[in-house]
Coordinates of C-alpha atoms and ligand atoms in Angstrom, one line a residue:
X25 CA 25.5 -21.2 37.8
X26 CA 25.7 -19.1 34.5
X27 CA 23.5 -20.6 31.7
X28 CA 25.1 -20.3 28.0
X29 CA 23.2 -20.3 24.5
X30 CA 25.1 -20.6 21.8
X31 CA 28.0 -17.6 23.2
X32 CA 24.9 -16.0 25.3
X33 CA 26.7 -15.9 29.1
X34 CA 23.3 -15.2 31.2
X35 CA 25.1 -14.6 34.6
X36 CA 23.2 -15.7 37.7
X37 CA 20.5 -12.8 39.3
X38 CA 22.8 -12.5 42.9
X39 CA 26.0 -12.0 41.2
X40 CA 27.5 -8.8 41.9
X41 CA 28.1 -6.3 39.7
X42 CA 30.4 -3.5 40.9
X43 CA 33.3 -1.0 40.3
X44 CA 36.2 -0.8 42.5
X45 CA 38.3 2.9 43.8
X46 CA 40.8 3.3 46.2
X47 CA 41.1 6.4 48.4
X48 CA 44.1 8.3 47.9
X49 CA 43.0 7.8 43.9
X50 CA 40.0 9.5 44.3
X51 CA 38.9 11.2 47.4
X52 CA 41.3 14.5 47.2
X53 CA 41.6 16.5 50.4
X54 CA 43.8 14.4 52.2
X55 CA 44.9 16.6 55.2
X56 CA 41.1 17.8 55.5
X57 CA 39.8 17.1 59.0
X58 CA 42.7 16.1 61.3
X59 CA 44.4 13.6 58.7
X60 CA 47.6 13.6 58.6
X61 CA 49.9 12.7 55.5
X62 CA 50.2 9.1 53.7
X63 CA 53.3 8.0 52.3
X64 CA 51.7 9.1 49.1
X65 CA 51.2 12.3 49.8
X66 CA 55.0 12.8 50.7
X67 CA 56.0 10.7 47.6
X68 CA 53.8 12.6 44.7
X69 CA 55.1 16.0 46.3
X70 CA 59.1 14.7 45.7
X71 CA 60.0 16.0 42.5
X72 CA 60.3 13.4 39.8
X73 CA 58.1 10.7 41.5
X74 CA 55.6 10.7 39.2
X75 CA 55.3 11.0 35.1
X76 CA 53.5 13.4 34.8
X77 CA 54.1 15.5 37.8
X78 CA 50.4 15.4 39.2
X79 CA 49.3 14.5 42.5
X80 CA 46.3 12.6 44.6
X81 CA 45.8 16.6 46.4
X82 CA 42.3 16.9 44.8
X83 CA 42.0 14.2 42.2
X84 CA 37.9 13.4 42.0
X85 CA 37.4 16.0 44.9
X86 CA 34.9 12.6 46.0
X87 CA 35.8 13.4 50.2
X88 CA 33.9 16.2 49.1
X89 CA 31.6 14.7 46.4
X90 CA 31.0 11.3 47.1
X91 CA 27.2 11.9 47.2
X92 CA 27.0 12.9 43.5
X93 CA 29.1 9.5 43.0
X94 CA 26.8 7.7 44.5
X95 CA 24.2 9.1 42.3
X96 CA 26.1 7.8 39.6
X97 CA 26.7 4.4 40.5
X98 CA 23.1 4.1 41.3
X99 CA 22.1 5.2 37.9
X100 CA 25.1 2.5 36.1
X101 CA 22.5 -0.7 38.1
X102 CA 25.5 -1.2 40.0
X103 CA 24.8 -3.8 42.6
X104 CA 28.0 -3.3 44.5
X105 CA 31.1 -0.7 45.4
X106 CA 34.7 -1.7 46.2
X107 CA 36.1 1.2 47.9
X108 CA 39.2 1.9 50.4
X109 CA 40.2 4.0 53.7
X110 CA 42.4 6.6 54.1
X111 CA 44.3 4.7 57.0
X112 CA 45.8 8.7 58.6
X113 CA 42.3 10.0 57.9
X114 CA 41.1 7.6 60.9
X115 CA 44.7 6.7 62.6
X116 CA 46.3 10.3 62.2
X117 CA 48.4 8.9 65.2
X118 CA 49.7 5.5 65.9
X119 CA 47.1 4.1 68.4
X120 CA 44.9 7.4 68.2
X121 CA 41.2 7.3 66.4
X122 CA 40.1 10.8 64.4
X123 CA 36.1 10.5 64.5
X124 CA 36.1 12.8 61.8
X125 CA 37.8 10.9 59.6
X126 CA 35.7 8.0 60.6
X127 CA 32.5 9.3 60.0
X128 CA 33.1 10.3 56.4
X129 CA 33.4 6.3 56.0
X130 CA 30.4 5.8 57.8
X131 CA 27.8 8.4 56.0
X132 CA 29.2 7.0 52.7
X133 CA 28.3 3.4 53.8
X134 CA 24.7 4.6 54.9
X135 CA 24.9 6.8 51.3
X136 CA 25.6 2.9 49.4
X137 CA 23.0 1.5 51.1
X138 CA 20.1 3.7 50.6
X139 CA 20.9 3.7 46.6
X140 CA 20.6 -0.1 47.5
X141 CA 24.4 -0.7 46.5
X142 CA 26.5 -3.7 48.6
X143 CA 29.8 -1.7 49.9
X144 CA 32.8 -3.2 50.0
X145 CA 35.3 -2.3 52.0
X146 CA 38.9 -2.4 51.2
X147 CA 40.7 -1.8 54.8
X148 CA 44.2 -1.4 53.3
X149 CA 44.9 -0.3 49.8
X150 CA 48.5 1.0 49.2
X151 CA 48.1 4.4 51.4
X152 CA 50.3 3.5 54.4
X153 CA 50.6 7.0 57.1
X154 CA 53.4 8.5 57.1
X155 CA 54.0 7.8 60.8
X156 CA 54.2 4.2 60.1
X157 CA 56.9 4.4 57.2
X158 CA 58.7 6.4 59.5
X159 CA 58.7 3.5 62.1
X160 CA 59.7 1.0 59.1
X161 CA 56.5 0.2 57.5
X162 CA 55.7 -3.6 57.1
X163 CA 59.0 -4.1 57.4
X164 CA 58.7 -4.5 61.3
X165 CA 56.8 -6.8 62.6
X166 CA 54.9 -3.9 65.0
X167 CA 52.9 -3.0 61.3
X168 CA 50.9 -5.8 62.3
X169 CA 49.5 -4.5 65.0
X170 CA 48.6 -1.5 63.5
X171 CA 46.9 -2.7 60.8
X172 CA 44.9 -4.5 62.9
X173 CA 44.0 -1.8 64.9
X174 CA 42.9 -0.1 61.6
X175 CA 40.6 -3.0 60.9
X176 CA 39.2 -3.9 64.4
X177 CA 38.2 -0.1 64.4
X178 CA 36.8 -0.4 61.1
X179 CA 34.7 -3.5 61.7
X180 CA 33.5 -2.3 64.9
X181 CA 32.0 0.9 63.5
X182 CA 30.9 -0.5 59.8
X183 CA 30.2 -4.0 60.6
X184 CA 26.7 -3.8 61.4
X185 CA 26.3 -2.6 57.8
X186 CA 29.4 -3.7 55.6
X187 CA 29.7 -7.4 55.2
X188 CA 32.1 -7.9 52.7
X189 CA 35.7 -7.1 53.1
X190 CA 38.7 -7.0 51.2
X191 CA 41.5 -6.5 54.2
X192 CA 45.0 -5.8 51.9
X193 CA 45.3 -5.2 48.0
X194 CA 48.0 -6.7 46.1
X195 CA 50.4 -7.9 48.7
X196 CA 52.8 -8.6 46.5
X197 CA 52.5 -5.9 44.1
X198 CA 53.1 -3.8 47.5
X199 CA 55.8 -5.2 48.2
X200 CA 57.7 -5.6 44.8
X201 CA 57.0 -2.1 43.7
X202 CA 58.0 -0.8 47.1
X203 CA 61.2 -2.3 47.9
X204 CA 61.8 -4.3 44.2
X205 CA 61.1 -1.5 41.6
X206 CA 61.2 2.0 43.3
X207 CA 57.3 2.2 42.0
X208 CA 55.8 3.2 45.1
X209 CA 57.2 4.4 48.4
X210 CA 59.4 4.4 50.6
X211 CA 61.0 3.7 47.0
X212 CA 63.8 1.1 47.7
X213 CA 64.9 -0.3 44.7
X214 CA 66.4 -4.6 45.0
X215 CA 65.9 -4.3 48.5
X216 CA 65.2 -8.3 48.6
X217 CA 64.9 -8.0 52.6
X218 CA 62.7 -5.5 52.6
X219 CA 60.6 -6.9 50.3
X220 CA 59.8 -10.6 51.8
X221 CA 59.6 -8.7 55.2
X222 CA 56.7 -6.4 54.3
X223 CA 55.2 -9.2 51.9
X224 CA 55.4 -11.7 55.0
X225 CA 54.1 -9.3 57.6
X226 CA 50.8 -8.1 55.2
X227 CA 49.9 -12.3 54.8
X228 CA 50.2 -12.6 58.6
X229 CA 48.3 -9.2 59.2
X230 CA 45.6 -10.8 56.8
X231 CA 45.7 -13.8 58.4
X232 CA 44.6 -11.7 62.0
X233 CA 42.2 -9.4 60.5
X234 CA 40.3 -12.6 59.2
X235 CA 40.4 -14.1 63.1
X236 CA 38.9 -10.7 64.2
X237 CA 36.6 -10.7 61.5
X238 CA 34.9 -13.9 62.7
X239 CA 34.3 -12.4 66.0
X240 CA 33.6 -8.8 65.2
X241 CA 31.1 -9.3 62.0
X242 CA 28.2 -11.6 61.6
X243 CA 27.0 -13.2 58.2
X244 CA 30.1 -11.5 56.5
X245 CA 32.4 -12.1 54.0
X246 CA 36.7 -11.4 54.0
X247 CA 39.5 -11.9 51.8
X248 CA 42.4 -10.1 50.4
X249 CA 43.0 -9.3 46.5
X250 CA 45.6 -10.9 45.1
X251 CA 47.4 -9.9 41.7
X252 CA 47.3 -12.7 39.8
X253 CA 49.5 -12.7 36.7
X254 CA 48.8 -15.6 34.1
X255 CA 52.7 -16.6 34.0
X256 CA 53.8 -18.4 30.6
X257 CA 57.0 -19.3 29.0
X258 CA 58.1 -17.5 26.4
X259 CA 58.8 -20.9 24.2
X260 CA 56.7 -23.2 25.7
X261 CA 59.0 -26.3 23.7
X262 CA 62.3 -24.6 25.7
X263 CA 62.3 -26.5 28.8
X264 CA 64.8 -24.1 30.5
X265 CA 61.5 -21.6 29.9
X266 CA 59.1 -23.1 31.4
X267 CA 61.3 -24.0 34.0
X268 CA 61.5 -20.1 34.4
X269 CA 57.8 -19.7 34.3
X270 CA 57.0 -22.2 36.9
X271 CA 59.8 -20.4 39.1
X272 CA 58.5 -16.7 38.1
X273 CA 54.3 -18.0 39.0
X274 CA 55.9 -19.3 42.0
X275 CA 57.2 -15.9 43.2
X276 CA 53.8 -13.8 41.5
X277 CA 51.0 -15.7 42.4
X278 CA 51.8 -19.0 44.9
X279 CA 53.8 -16.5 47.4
X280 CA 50.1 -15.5 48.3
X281 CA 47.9 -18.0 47.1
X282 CA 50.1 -21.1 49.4
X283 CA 50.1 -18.9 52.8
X284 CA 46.4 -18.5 52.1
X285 CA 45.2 -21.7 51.8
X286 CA 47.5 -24.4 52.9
X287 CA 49.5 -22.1 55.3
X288 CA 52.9 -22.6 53.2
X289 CA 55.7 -20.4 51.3
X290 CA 56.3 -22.2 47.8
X291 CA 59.5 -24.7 47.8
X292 CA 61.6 -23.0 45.0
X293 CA 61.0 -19.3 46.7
X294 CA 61.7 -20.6 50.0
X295 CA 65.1 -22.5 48.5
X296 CA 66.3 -19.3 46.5
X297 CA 65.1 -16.5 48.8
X298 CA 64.3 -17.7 52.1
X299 CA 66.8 -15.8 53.7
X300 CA 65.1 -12.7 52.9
X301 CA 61.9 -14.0 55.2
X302 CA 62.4 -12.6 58.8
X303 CA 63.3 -15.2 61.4
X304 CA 60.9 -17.2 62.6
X305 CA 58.3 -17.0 59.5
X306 CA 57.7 -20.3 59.6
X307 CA 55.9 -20.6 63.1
X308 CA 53.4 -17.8 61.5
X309 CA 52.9 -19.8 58.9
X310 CA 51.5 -22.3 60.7
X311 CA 48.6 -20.3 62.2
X312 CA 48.1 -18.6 58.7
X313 CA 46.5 -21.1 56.3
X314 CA 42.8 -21.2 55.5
X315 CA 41.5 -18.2 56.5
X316 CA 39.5 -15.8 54.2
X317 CA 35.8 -16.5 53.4
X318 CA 36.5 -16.0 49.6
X319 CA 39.6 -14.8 47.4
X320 CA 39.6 -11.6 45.7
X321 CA 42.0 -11.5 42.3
X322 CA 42.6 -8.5 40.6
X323 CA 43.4 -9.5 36.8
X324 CA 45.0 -7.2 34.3
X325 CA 47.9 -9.2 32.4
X326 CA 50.1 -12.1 31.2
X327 CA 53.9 -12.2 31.6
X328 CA 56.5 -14.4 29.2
X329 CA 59.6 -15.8 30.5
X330 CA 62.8 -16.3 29.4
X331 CA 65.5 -18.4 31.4
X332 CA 68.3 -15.9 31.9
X333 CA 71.6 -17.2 33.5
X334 CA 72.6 -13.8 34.4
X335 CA 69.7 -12.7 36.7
X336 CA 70.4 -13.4 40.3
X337 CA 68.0 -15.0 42.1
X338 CA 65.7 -15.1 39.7
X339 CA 67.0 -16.9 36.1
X340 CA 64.3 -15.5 34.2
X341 CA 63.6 -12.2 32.4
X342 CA 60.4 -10.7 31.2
X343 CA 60.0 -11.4 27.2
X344 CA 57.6 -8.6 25.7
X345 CA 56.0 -9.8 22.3
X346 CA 55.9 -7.3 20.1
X347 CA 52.7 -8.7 18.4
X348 CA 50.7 -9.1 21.1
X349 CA 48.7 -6.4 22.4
X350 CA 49.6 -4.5 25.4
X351 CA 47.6 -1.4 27.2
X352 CA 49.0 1.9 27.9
X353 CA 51.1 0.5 30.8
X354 CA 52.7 -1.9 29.0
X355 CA 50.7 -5.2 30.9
X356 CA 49.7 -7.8 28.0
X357 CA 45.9 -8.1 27.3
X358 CA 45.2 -11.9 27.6
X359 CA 41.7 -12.2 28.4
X360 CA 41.5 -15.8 28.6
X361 CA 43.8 -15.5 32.0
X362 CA 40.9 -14.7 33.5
X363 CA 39.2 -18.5 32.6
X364 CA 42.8 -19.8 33.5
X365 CA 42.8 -18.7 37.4
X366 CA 39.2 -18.9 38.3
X367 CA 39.9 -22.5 36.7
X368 CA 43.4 -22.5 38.4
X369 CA 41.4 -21.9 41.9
X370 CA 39.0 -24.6 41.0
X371 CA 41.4 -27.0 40.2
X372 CA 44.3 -26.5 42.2
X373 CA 42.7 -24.9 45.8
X374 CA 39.2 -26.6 45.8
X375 CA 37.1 -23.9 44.2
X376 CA 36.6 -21.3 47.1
X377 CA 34.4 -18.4 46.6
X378 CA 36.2 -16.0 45.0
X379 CA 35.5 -12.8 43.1
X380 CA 37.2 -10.8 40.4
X381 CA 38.4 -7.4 42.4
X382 CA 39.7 -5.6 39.8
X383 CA 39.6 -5.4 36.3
X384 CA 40.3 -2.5 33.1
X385 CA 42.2 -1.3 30.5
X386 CA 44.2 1.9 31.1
X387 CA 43.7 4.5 28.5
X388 CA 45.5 7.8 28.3
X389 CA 44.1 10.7 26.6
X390 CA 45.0 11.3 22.9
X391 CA 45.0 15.1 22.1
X392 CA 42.2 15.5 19.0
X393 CA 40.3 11.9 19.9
X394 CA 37.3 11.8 22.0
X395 CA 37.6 10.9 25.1
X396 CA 34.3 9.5 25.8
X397 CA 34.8 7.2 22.9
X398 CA 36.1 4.5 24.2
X399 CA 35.2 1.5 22.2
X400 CA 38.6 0.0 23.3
X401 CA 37.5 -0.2 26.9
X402 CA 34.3 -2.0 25.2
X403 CA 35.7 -4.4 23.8
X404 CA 38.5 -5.1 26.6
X405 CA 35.1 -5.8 29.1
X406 CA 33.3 -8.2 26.7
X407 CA 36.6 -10.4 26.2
X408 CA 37.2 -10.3 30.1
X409 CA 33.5 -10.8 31.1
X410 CA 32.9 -13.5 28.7
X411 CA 35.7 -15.5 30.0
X412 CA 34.2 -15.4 33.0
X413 CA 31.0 -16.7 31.8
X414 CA 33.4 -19.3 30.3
X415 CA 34.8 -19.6 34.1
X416 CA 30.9 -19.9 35.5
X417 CA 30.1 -22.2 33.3
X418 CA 32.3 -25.1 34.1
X419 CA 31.6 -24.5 37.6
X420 CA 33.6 -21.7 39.3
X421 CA 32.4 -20.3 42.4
X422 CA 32.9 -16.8 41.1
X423 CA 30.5 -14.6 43.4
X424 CA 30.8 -11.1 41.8
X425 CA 33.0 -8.2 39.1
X426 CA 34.1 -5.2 40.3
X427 CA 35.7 -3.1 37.3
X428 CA 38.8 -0.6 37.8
X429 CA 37.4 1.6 38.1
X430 CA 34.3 3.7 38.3
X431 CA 35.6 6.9 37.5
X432 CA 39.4 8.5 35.7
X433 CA 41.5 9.1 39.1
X434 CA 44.9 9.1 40.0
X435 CA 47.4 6.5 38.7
X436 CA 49.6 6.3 41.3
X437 CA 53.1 6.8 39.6
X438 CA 51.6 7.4 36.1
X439 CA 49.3 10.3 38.1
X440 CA 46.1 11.9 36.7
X441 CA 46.9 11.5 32.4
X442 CA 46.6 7.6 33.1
X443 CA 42.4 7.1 32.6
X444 CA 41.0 3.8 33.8
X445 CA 37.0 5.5 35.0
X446 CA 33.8 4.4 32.9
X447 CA 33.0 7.9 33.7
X448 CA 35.1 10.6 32.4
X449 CA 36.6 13.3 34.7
X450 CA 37.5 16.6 33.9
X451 CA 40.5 17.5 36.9
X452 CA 40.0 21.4 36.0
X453 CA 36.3 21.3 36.5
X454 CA 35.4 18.0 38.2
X455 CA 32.5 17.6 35.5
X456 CA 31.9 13.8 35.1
X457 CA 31.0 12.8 32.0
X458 CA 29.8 8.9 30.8
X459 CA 32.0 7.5 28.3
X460 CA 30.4 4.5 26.2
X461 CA 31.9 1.9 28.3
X462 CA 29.6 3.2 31.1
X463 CA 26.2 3.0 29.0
X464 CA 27.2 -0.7 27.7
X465 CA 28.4 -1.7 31.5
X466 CA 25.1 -0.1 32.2
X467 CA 23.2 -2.3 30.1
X468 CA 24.8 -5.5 30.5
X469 CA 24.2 -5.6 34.1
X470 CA 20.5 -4.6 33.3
X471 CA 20.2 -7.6 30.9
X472 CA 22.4 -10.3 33.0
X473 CA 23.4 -12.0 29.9
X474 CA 26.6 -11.5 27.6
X475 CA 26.5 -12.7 23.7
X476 CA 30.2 -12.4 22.9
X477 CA 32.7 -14.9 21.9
X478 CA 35.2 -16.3 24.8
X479 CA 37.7 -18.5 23.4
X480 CA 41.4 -19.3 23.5
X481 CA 43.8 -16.6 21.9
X482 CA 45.8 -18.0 19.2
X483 CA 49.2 -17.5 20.4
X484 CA 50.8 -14.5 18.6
Ligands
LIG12 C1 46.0 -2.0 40.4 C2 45.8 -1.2 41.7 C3 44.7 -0.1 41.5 C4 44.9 0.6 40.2 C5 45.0 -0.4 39.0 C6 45.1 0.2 37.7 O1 47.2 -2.8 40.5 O2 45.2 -2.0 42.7 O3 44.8 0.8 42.6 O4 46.0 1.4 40.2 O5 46.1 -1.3 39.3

């Protein structure tokens, strides 16, 4: 359990302290050694995908400079790495292994562990092949059998050495941008079906990886990470508001948390939308619940609601306050939203392990400004670790931090301008350079304690 004097958070000595990547962000190269293309590789090469017309072909080069990372993390105390697979690096064919691509996994894992860093595996992290999509993606039930495929492999080769997990990131997130918003490939936009399908079949592929996982690794952890948005109303007094809210956390957060622990959809979900769920969802449901060894929850906003008569389905619409502050990608900082669902988990779903997955301000280059300045990012971490000091403190089983992310890398639609890294990276060059969030990450994880104020946000 954390200790507090006065605002002094001393955090306990096993809690992890770690950064988290994803593949296609950072390792570059991603036809090298018998891979074959990702649905983001085909996406970022279609003109007017992405803002600012860059793409994930080298990124941090780190397929080919991992080791130098490494170096890096070692010297930042970090006790732990969150990282991802390229899924056609290993599967560059449905049902067909690559041992190249493989073994770049596994001499990185052996790399973590001799700089005395706990990896953490993400098996699924937005990069679906291209061979998949064509067959449908997680729209058809079959993904699920691929996916596990993916992970058995995965577990079988890294699971003598890697024992914690992370099987899918942002299920929901996947989904929405994919067949909600147009974000992310394949790029449908309101495509309701499409969207509860592939949300439904990633849950139920969790759900199997996790009964592999109890066979395959010993002493291990799993879960998935969840994006967790603190929902609100936008006029807490307007009861048609927080009607909205209750409806809109419903859809953002207890679409993933429910299946995961009690093996249910929500009610109002179910009642507005349930026809979008493929047939038969509910006998999957019933071998789903309860699962995961701990839950992951990537934190990086609040959304306001609005009751709005004219959105179908929905009845709410986002409300964006102009006074509060927002980052670079428009998401609302609300740092005590991290207390709220470490609390939320506590209260509402019996305090299971859990860690924070991801967590960081997005900050875009300003042309004349230092870019290794980045007092923003400093202060962003001490509001969001402090609340989870806060979150320790009254007793939540939160095991570890993993901050997004260790380096600048590629921001899926936003692309390369979009900077999230402690360390700086220079695309032209691929010099790495520490900005001041890294040295104060740095230091705070050789101290273990945090003095810094955590308290509720007067409401703008
Ligand atoms: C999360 C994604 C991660 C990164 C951050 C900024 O939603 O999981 O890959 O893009 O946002």
């Amino acid at each position: 359990m954390v200790s507090c004097v006065g605002m002094r958070y001393i955090f306990p000595k096993r809690f992890l302290w770690g950064a988290a990547t994803s593949a296609y962000q950072i390792e570059g190269s991603p036809l090298a050694d018998g891979a074959t293309p990702s649905t983001w590789h085909e996406f970022t090469h279609r003109r007017g995908t992405i803002e600012d017309g860059t793409n994930g072909d080298v990124a941090c080069d780190h397929y080919r400079r991992f080791e130098e990372d490494i170096r890096s993390m070692r010297d930042l105390g970090l006790t732990a790495y969150r990282f991802s697979t390229g899924w056609a690096r290993i599967f560059p064919e449905p049902g067909s292994v690559n041992p190249t691509g493989l073994d770049f996994y596994d001499r990185l894992v052996d790399s973590l562990l001799s700089s005395g860093i706990v990896p953490l595996v993400t098996i699924f992290h937005l990069e679906e092949p291209l061979w998949l999509s064509r067959m449908g993606g997680f729209t058809q039930r079959s993904s699920v059998d691929h996916l596990l495929d993916l992970g058995t492999t995965l577990m079988r080769r890294l699971g003598d050495r890697v024992k914690m997990w992370c099987t899918i990131n942002e299920p929901s997130l996947y989904s929405f941008q994919g067949y909600g918003t147009a974000e992310y490939p394949p790029a449908h936009r309101f495509d309701l079906r499409g969207m509860f399908h592939c949300a439904h079949h990633l849950l139920l592929a969790h759900a199997r990886l996790c009964d592999a996982f109890s066979t395959l690794v010993q002493d291990g952890m799993i879960g998935l990470a969840h994006y967790y948005v603190d929902v609100v109303a936008a006029d807490p007094a307007r009861a048609k508001d927080r009607e909205a809210a209750v409806f809109m956390d419903e859809l953002a957060n207890r679409v993933v948390l429910l299946p995961l622990f009690s093996g249910s959809y929500p009610e109002r979900v179910l009642h507005r939308m349930g026809r979008f769920f493929p047939r038969g969802f509910e006998k999957d449901l019933a071998t789903m619940g309860g699962r995961g060894s701990y839950t992951g929850i990537n934190y990086y906003r609040r959304n306001r609601y609005r009751y709005s008569f004219f959105t179908p389905f929905l009845h709410a619409e986002e409300h964006l306050e102009p006074s509060a502050p927002h980052t670079a990608m428009g998401d609302e900082i609300y740092p005590p939203g991290l207390f709220h669902v470490l609390m939320r988990l506590k209260g509402e779903f019996g305090n299971p392990p859990c860690m924070i997955t991801e967590n960081g301000p997005p900050i875009p280059d300003v042309p004349g400004q230092d870019p290794l300045d980045d007092t923003g990012r400093v202060s962003y971490m001490a509001d969001h670790i402090a609340q989870l000091g806060r979150a320790l403190q009254e007793r939540s089983d939160c095991r570890g931090y993993f901050f997004w992310s260790l380096l600048d890398n590629f921001e899926w639609s936003k692309g390369l301008s979009m900077r999230c890294g402690l360390i700086h990276t220079d695309f032209a060059t691929q010099k790495r350079e520490w900005k001041k969030s890294a040295y104060w990450y740095r230091d705070l994880i050789k101290r273990g304690w945090l003095e810094h104020e955590a308290s509720e946000v007067a409401e703008p």
